[in-house]
């Protein structure tokens, strides 16, 4: 792997860690709204989590994403940048040439597909940990031996091991199709708006965007991406949360059908506001961490090898 590709992967790692810290509390609220019961609206959900679990409730399931999202983001940004350079070299004969809209779209699709292989187990464990203490009441359903509302998993490793033992590899990748349908269009609505916002915000004559431009463009791109991704994110969250106390859905189509029959089309917009709100600081931190660490590495390389 060349130094340029390595820098992309390292910068993605830094950005991923920054995004988890900035966005996880609202991510917990989003998951509870989408897959839980009895929360009503966003404000009521925040109050309920705080009253029942204090501030620590908002950070449930964060340790595993913090350790793994860095790797996940590293791969996503590394694959996206490498694919973009490959396409520029293929089309224009120069890897550094400005990518076209089609190149960015194709690179986004490739990054989205690759991300699912790494991201599905991470999302599954995070959601199971976020959901395991929320109250669950359902008539005529045989619950697992664990009492609803009491912890099922002792932590991320125990959660992953339990899922593997009970459900096998297929259980670890539960919801992967929904995640694929969320991430492929989601990343197109992530990287392309970011590039466009950067172009609009960056002052004329500047070689590269300043930190404020990166922050605004990254946040705006995150909000757009999550708005586009929310319908499939609802389905993905429900499929992954399914199994903490009971098994309710047979698959993605069954989940969509049951959700629609019980709650109508509006169910696919659950968590839209909190997703969009969370998308701004989380993605702003992601792109800021990525771009600034990339610049720092390039500056160090230039100073070391003048």
Tab-separated table of C-alpha atoms in Angstrom, residues 133-251:
chain	number	residue	atom	x	y	z
A	133	UNK	CA	-32.669	-2.367	29.029
A	134	UNK	CA	-35.665	-0.771	27.351
A	135	UNK	CA	-39.097	-2.011	28.473
A	136	UNK	CA	-40.728	-4.519	26.164
A	137	UNK	CA	-44.350	-5.611	26.449
A	138	UNK	CA	-46.104	-7.647	23.812
A	139	UNK	CA	-49.183	-9.822	24.148
A	140	UNK	CA	-49.234	-13.428	23.003
A	141	UNK	CA	-45.501	-13.631	22.348
A	142	UNK	CA	-43.310	-16.146	24.057
A	143	UNK	CA	-40.375	-14.223	25.477
A	144	UNK	CA	-36.890	-15.575	26.021
A	145	UNK	CA	-35.895	-16.588	29.539
A	146	UNK	CA	-34.480	-13.140	30.255
A	147	UNK	CA	-36.944	-10.757	31.884
A	148	UNK	CA	-37.627	-7.740	29.611
A	149	UNK	CA	-35.978	-4.616	30.927
A	150	UNK	CA	-33.103	-6.493	32.535
A	151	UNK	CA	-29.666	-6.707	30.877
A	152	UNK	CA	-29.089	-9.667	28.569
A	153	UNK	CA	-25.462	-8.951	27.682
A	154	UNK	CA	-22.576	-8.100	29.986
A	155	UNK	CA	-20.751	-6.129	27.316
A	156	UNK	CA	-19.856	-6.061	23.596
A	157	UNK	CA	-17.700	-9.212	23.590
A	158	UNK	CA	-20.287	-11.190	25.563
A	159	UNK	CA	-22.992	-9.869	23.219
A	160	UNK	CA	-21.090	-10.970	20.103
A	161	UNK	CA	-20.281	-14.359	21.616
A	162	UNK	CA	-23.910	-14.914	22.668
A	163	UNK	CA	-25.219	-14.068	19.185
A	164	UNK	CA	-22.663	-16.410	17.594
A	165	UNK	CA	-23.600	-19.256	19.936
A	166	UNK	CA	-27.363	-18.845	19.499
A	167	UNK	CA	-27.666	-17.680	15.907
A	168	UNK	CA	-24.338	-18.463	14.215
A	169	UNK	CA	-22.662	-16.314	11.548
A	170	UNK	CA	-26.058	-15.574	9.964
A	171	UNK	CA	-27.132	-13.996	13.273
A	172	UNK	CA	-24.086	-11.725	13.308
A	173	UNK	CA	-25.074	-10.452	9.866
A	174	UNK	CA	-28.768	-10.041	10.651
A	175	UNK	CA	-30.058	-6.951	8.858
A	176	UNK	CA	-27.174	-6.865	6.345
A	177	UNK	CA	-29.504	-6.472	3.318
A	178	UNK	CA	-31.292	-3.555	4.972
A	179	UNK	CA	-27.914	-2.044	5.821
A	180	UNK	CA	-26.771	-2.452	2.202
A	181	UNK	CA	-29.932	-0.713	0.962
A	182	UNK	CA	-29.291	2.034	3.508
A	183	UNK	CA	-25.564	2.537	2.940
A	184	UNK	CA	-25.217	2.480	-0.855
A	185	UNK	CA	-27.564	5.459	-1.477
A	186	UNK	CA	-26.519	6.882	1.897
A	187	UNK	CA	-22.852	7.172	0.930
A	188	UNK	CA	-23.767	8.697	-2.441
A	189	UNK	CA	-25.722	11.316	-0.475
A	190	UNK	CA	-22.704	11.713	1.824
A	191	UNK	CA	-19.587	12.122	-0.291
A	192	UNK	CA	-21.152	13.958	-3.257
A	193	UNK	CA	-22.904	16.714	-1.216
A	194	UNK	CA	-19.732	17.102	0.870
A	195	UNK	CA	-17.675	17.842	-2.254
A	196	UNK	CA	-20.360	20.191	-3.568
A	197	UNK	CA	-20.750	22.057	-0.259
A	198	UNK	CA	-16.973	22.430	0.025
A	199	UNK	CA	-16.848	23.989	-3.457
A	200	UNK	CA	-19.648	26.415	-2.603
A	201	UNK	CA	-18.309	27.463	0.788
A	202	UNK	CA	-14.559	27.621	0.070
A	203	UNK	CA	-13.519	31.201	-0.840
A	204	UNK	CA	-12.289	31.804	-4.384
A	205	UNK	CA	-8.537	31.490	-4.670
A	206	UNK	CA	-8.170	29.015	-1.811
A	207	UNK	CA	-6.349	25.790	-2.676
A	208	UNK	CA	-8.205	23.766	-0.075
A	209	UNK	CA	-11.179	24.353	2.247
A	210	UNK	CA	-10.511	25.857	5.692
A	211	UNK	CA	-11.598	24.036	8.899
A	212	UNK	CA	-14.843	26.015	9.124
A	213	UNK	CA	-15.771	25.125	5.535
A	214	UNK	CA	-14.978	21.465	6.229
A	215	UNK	CA	-17.096	21.525	9.402
A	216	UNK	CA	-20.114	23.107	7.673
A	217	UNK	CA	-19.823	20.961	4.521
A	218	UNK	CA	-19.315	17.763	6.532
A	219	UNK	CA	-22.246	18.535	8.802
A	220	UNK	CA	-24.513	19.436	5.895
A	221	UNK	CA	-23.553	16.256	4.020
A	222	UNK	CA	-24.257	14.176	7.115
A	223	UNK	CA	-27.709	15.707	7.556
A	224	UNK	CA	-28.581	15.067	3.884
A	225	UNK	CA	-27.240	11.508	3.999
A	226	UNK	CA	-29.194	10.558	7.108
A	227	UNK	CA	-32.385	12.099	5.759
A	228	UNK	CA	-32.046	9.880	2.671
A	229	UNK	CA	-31.094	6.795	4.724
A	230	UNK	CA	-33.715	6.982	7.491
A	231	UNK	CA	-36.416	4.702	5.963
A	232	UNK	CA	-34.018	1.758	5.575
A	233	UNK	CA	-32.314	2.685	8.838
A	234	UNK	CA	-35.651	2.077	10.608
A	235	UNK	CA	-35.909	-1.386	9.052
A	236	UNK	CA	-32.264	-2.151	9.840
A	237	UNK	CA	-32.655	-1.058	13.474
A	238	UNK	CA	-35.781	-3.181	13.956
A	239	UNK	CA	-34.219	-6.268	12.415
A	240	UNK	CA	-31.081	-5.939	14.516
A	241	UNK	CA	-32.939	-5.179	17.764
A	242	UNK	CA	-35.185	-8.178	17.089
A	243	UNK	CA	-33.879	-11.038	19.180
A	244	UNK	CA	-32.922	-9.331	22.430
A	245	UNK	CA	-36.086	-10.685	24.081
A	246	UNK	CA	-38.119	-12.155	21.229
A	247	UNK	CA	-38.086	-12.969	17.531
A	248	UNK	CA	-40.688	-10.956	15.669
A	249	UNK	CA	-39.510	-10.656	12.051
A	250	UNK	CA	-38.688	-13.353	9.483
A	251	UNK	CA	-36.698	-11.004	7.279
